[in-house]
CSV table of N, CA and C and ligand atoms in Angstrom, one decimal:
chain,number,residue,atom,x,y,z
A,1,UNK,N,-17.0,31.7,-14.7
A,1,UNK,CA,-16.9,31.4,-13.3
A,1,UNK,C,-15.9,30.3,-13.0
A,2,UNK,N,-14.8,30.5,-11.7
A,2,UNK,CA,-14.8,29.7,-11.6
A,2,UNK,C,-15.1,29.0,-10.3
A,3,UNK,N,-15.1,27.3,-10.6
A,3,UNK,CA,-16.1,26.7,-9.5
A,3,UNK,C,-15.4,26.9,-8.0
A,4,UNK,N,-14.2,27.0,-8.1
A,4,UNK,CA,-13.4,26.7,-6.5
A,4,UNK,C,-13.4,28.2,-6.2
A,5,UNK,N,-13.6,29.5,-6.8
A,5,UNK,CA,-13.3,30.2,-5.9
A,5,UNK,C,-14.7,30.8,-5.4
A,6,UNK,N,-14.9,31.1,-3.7
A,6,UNK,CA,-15.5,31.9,-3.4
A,6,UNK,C,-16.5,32.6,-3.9
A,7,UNK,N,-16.2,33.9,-3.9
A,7,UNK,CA,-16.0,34.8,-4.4
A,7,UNK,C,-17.2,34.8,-6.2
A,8,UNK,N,-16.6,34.2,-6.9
A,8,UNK,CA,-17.4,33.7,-7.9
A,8,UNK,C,-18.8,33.1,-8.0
A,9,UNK,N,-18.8,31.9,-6.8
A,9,UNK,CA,-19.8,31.2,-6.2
A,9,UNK,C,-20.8,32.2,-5.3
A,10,UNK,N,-20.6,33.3,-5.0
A,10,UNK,CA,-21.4,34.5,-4.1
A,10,UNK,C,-21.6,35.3,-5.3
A,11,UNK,N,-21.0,35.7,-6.1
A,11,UNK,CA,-21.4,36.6,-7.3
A,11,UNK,C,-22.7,35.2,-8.3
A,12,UNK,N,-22.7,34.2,-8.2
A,12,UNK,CA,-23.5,33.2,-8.8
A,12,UNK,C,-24.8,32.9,-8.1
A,13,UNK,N,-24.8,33.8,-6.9
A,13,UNK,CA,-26.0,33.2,-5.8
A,13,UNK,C,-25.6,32.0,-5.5
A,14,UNK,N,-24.3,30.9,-5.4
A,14,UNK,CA,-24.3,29.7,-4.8
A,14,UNK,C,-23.9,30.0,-3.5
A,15,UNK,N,-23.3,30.9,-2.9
A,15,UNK,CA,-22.9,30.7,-1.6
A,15,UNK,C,-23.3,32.1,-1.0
A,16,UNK,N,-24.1,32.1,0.5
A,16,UNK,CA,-24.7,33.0,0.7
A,16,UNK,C,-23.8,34.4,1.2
A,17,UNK,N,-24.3,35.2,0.8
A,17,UNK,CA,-23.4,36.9,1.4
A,17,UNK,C,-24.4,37.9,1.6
A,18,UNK,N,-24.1,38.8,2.7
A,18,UNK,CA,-25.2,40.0,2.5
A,18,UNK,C,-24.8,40.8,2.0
A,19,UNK,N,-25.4,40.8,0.2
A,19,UNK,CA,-25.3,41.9,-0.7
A,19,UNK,C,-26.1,43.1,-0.5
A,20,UNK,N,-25.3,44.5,-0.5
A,20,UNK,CA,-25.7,45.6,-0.2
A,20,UNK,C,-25.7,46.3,-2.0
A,21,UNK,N,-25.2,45.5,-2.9
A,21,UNK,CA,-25.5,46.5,-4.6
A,21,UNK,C,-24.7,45.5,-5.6
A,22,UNK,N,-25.7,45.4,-5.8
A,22,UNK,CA,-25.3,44.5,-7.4
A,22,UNK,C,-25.8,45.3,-8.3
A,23,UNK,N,-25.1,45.0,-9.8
A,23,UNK,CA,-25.4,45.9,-11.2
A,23,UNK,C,-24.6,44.3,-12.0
A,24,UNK,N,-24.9,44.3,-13.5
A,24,UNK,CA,-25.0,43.5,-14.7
A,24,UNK,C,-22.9,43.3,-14.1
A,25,UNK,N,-21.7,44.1,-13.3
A,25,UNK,CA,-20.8,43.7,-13.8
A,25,UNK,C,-20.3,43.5,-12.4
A,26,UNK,N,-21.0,44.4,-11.6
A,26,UNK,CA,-20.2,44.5,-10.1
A,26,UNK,C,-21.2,43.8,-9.1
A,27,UNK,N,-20.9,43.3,-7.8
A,27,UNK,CA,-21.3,43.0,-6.8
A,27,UNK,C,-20.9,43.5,-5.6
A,28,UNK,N,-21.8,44.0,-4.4
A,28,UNK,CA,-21.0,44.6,-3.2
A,28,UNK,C,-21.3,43.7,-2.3
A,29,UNK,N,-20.7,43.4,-1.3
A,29,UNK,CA,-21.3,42.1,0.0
A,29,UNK,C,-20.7,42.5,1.1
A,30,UNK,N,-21.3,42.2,2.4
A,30,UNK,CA,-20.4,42.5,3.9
A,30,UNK,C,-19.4,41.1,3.7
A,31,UNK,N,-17.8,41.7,4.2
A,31,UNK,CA,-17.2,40.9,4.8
A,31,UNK,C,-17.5,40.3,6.0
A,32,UNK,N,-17.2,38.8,6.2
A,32,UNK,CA,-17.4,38.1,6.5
A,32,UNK,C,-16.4,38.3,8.4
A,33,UNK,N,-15.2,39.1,8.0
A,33,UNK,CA,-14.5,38.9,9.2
A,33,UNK,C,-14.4,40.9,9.3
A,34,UNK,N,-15.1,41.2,10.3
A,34,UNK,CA,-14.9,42.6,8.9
A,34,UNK,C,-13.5,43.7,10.6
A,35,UNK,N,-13.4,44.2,9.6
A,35,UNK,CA,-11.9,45.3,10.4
A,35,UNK,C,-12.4,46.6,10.6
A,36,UNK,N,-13.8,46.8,10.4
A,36,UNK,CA,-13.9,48.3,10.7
A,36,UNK,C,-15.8,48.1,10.7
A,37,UNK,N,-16.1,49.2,11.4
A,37,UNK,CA,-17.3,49.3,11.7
A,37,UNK,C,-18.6,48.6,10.4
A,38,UNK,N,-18.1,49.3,9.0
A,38,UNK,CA,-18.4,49.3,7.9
A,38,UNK,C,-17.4,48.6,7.2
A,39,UNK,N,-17.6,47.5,6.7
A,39,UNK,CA,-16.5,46.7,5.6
A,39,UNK,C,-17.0,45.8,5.4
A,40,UNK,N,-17.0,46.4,3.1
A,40,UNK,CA,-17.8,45.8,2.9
A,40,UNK,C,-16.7,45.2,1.2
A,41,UNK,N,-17.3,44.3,0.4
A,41,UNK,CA,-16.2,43.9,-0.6
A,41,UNK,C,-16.7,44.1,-1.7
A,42,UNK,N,-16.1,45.0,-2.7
A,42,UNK,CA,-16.9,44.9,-3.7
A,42,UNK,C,-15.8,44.2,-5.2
A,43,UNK,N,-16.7,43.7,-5.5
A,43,UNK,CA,-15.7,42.5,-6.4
A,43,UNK,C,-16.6,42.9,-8.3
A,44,UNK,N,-15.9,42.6,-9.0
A,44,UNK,CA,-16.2,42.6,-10.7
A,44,UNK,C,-16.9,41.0,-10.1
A,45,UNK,N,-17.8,41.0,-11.4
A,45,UNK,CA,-18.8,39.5,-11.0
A,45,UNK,C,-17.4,38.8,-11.9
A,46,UNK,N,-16.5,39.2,-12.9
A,46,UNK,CA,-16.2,38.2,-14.4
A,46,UNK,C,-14.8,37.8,-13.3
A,47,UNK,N,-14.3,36.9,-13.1
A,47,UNK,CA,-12.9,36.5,-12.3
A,47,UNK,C,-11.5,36.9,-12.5
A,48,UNK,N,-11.4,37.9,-12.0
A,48,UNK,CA,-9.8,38.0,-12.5
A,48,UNK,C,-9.1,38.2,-10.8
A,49,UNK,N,-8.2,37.0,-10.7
A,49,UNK,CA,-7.1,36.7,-9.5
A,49,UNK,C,-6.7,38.3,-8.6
A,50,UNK,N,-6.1,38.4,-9.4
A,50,UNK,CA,-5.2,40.0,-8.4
A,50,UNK,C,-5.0,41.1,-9.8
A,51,UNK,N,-4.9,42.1,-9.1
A,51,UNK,CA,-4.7,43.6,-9.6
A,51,UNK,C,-3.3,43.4,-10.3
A,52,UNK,N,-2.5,42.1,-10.0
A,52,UNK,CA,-1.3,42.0,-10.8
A,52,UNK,C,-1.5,41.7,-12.1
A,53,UNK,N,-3.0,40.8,-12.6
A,53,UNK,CA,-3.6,40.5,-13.4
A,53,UNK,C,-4.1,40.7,-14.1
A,54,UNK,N,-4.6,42.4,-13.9
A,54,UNK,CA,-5.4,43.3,-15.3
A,54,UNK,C,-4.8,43.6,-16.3
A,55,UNK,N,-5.6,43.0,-17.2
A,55,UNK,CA,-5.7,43.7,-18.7
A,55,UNK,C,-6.5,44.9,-19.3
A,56,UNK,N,-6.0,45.8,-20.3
A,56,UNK,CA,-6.6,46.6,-20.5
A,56,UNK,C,-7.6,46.6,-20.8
A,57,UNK,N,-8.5,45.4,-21.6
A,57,UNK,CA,-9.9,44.9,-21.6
A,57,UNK,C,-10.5,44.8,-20.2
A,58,UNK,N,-10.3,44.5,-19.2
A,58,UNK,CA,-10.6,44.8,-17.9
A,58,UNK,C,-10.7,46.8,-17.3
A,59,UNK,N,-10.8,47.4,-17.9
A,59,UNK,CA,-10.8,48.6,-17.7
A,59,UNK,C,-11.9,49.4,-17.3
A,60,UNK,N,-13.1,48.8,-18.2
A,60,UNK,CA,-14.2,49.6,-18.1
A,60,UNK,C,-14.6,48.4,-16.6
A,61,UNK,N,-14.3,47.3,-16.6
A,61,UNK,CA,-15.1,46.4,-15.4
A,61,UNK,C,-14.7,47.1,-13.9
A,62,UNK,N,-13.3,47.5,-14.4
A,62,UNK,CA,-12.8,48.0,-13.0
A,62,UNK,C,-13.1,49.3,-12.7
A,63,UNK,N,-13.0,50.1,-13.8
A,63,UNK,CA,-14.2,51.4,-13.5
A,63,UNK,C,-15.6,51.3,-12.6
A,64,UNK,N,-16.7,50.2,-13.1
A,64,UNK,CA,-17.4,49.9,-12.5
A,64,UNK,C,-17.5,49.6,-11.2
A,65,UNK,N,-16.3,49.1,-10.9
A,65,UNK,CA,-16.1,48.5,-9.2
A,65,UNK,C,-16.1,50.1,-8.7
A,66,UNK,N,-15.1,50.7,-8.9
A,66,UNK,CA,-14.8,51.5,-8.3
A,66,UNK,C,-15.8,53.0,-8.2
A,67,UNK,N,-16.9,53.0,-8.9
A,67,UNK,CA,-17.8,53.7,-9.3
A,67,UNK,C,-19.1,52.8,-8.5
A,68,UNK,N,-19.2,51.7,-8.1
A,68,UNK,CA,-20.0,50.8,-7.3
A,68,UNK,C,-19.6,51.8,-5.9
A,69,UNK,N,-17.8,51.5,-5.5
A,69,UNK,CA,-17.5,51.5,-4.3
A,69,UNK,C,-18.1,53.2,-4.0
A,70,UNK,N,-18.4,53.9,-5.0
A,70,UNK,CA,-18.4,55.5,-5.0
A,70,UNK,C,-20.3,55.4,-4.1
A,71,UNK,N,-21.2,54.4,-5.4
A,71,UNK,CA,-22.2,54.3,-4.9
A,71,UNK,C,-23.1,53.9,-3.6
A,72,UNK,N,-22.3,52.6,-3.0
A,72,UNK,CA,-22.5,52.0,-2.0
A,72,UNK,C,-22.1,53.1,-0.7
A,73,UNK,N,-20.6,53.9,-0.5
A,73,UNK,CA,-20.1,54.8,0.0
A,73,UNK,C,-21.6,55.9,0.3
A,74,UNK,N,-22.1,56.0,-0.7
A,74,UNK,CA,-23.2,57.1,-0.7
A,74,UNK,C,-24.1,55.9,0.3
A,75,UNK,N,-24.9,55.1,-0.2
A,75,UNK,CA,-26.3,54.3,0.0
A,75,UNK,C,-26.0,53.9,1.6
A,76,UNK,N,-24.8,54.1,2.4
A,76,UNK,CA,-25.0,53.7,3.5
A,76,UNK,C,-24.1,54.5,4.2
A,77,UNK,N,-23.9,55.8,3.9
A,77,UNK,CA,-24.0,57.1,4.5
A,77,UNK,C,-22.7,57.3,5.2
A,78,UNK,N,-21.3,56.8,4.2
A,78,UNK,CA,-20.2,56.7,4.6
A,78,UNK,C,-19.4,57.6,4.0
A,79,UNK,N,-19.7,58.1,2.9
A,79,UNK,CA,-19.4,58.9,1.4
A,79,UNK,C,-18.6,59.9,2.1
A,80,UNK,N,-18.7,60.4,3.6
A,80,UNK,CA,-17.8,61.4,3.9
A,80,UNK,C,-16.1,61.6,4.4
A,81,UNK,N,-15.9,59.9,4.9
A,81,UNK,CA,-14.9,59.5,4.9
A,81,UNK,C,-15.0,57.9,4.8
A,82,UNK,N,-14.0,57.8,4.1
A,82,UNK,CA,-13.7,55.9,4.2
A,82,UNK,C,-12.8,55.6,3.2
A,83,UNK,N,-12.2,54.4,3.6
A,83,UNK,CA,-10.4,53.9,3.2
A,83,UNK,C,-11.5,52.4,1.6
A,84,UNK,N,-10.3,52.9,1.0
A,84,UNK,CA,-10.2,51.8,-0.4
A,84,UNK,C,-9.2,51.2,-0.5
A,85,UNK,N,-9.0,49.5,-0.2
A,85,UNK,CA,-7.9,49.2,0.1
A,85,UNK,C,-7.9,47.6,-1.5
A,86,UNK,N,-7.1,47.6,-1.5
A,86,UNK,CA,-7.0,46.1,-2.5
A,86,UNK,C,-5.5,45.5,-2.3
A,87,UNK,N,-5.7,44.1,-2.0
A,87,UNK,CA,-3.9,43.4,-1.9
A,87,UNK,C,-4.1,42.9,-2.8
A,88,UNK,N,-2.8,42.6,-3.3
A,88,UNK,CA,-2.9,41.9,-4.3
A,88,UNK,C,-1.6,41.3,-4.4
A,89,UNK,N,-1.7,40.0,-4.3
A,89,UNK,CA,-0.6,39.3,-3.7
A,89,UNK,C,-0.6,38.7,-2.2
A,90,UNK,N,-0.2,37.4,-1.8
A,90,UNK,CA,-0.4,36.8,-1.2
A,90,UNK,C,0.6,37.4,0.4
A,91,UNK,N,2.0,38.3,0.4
A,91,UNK,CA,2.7,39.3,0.7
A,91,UNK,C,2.1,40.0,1.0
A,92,UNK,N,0.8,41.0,0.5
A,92,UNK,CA,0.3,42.1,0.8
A,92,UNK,C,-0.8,41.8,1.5
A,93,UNK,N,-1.4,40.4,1.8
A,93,UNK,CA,-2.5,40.3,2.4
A,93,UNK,C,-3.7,39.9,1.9
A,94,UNK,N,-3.1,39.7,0.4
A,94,UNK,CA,-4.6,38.7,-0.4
A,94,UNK,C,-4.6,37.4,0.1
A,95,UNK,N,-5.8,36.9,0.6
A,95,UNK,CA,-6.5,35.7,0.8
A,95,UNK,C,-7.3,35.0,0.0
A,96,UNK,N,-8.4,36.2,-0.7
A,96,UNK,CA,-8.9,35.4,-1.6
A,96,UNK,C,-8.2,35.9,-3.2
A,97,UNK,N,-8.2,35.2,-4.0
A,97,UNK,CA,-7.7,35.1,-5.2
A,97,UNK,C,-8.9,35.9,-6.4
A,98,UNK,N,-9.5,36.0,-6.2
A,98,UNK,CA,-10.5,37.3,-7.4
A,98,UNK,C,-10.5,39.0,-6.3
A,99,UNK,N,-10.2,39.7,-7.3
A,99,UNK,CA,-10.1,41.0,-7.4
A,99,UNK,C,-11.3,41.4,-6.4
A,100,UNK,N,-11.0,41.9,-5.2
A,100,UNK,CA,-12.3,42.8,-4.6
A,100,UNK,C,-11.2,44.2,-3.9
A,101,UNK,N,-12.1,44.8,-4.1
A,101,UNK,CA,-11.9,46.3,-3.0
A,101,UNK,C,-12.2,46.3,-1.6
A,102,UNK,N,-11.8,46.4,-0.7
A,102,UNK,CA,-12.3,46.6,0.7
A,102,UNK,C,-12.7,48.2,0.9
A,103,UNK,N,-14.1,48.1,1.4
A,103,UNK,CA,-14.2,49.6,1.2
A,103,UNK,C,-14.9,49.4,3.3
A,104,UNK,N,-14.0,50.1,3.9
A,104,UNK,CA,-13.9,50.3,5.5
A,104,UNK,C,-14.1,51.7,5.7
A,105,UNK,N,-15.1,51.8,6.6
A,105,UNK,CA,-15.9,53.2,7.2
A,105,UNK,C,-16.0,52.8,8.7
A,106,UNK,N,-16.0,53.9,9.3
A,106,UNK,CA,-16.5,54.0,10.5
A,106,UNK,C,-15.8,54.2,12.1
A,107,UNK,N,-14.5,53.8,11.4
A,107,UNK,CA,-13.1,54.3,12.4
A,107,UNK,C,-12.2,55.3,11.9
A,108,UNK,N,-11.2,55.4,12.9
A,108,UNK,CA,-10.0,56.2,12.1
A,108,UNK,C,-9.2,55.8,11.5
A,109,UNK,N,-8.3,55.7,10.6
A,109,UNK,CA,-7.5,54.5,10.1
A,109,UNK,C,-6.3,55.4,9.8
A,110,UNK,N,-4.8,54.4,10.2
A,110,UNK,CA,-4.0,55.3,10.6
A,110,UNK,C,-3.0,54.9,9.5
A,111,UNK,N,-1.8,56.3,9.1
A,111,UNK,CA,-1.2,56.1,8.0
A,111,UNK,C,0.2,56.4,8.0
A,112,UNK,N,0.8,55.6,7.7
A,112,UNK,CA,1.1,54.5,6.9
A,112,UNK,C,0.3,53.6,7.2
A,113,UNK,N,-0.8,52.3,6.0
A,113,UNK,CA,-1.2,51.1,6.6
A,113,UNK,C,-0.2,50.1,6.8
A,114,UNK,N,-0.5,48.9,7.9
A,114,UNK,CA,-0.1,48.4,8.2
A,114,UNK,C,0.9,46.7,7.3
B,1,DGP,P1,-8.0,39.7,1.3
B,1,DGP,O1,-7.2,39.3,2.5
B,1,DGP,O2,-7.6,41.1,0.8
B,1,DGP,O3,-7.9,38.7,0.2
B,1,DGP,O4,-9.5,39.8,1.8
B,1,DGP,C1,-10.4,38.7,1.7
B,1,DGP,C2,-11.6,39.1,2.6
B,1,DGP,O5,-12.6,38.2,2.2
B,1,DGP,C3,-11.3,38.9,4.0
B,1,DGP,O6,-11.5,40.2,4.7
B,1,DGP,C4,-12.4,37.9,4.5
B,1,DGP,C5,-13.4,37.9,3.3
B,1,DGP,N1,-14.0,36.7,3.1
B,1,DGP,C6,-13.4,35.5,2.8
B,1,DGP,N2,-14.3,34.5,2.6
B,1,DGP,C7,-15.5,35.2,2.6
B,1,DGP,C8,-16.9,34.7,2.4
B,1,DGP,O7,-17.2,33.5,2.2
B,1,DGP,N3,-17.9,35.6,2.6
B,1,DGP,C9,-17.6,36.9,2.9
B,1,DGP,N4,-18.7,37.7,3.0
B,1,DGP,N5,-16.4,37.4,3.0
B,1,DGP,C10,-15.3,36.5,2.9
């Protein structure tokens, strides 16, 4: 863990979030500012900064995320359309610094993103 980020401190139970699915590697929680009807973050609980930052030992954890985002998709009845988005980099729109998914349902979302 570490102590300054976010993100970490909500996967720790120190800082509050409404978690919609936790498992032993992954955590899912509502964004806090959210962009679409449904958006919600699903983050690996172990800390790794940005997607620029995976290591191959990170493989099976990110599997998990993404197999969470499959699950939660189902548990709140969005599984039939909805956007998976990750920045990574400060340029693309990362704010916070540990790895989450944004998984947004509920509108139309238009393409190219923005
Ligand atoms: P990004 O810009 O891709 O790094 O997305 C960060 C998202 O995290 C942004 O949509 C707002 C959300 N967020 C930031 N701080 C908190 C928090 O304390 N709780 C929750 N639930 N979401 C947060």
């Amino acid at each position: 863990m570490v102590n300054d980020c976010v993100f970490c401190q909500i996967a720790a139970g120190l800082h509050p979030a409404d978690v919609v699915y936790e498992s032993g590697t992954v955590l899912a929680f509502r964004d806090i500012h959210p962009q679409a009807p449904t958006h919600i973050l699903i983050i690996p609980r172990k800390h790794i900064a940005r997607i620029a930052d995976l290591q191959p030992a990170d493989a099976a954890v990110m599997g998990d995320v993404m197999i969470a985002a499959r699950l939660v998709a189902e548990q709140i009845g969005v599984d039939d359309a909805f956007r998976l988005v990750v920045n990574s980099g400060r340029s693309a729109g990362q704010s916070v610094f540990h790895i989450h998914v944004h998984l947004l349902a509920g509108r139309r979302f238009g393409w190219p993103p923005g």
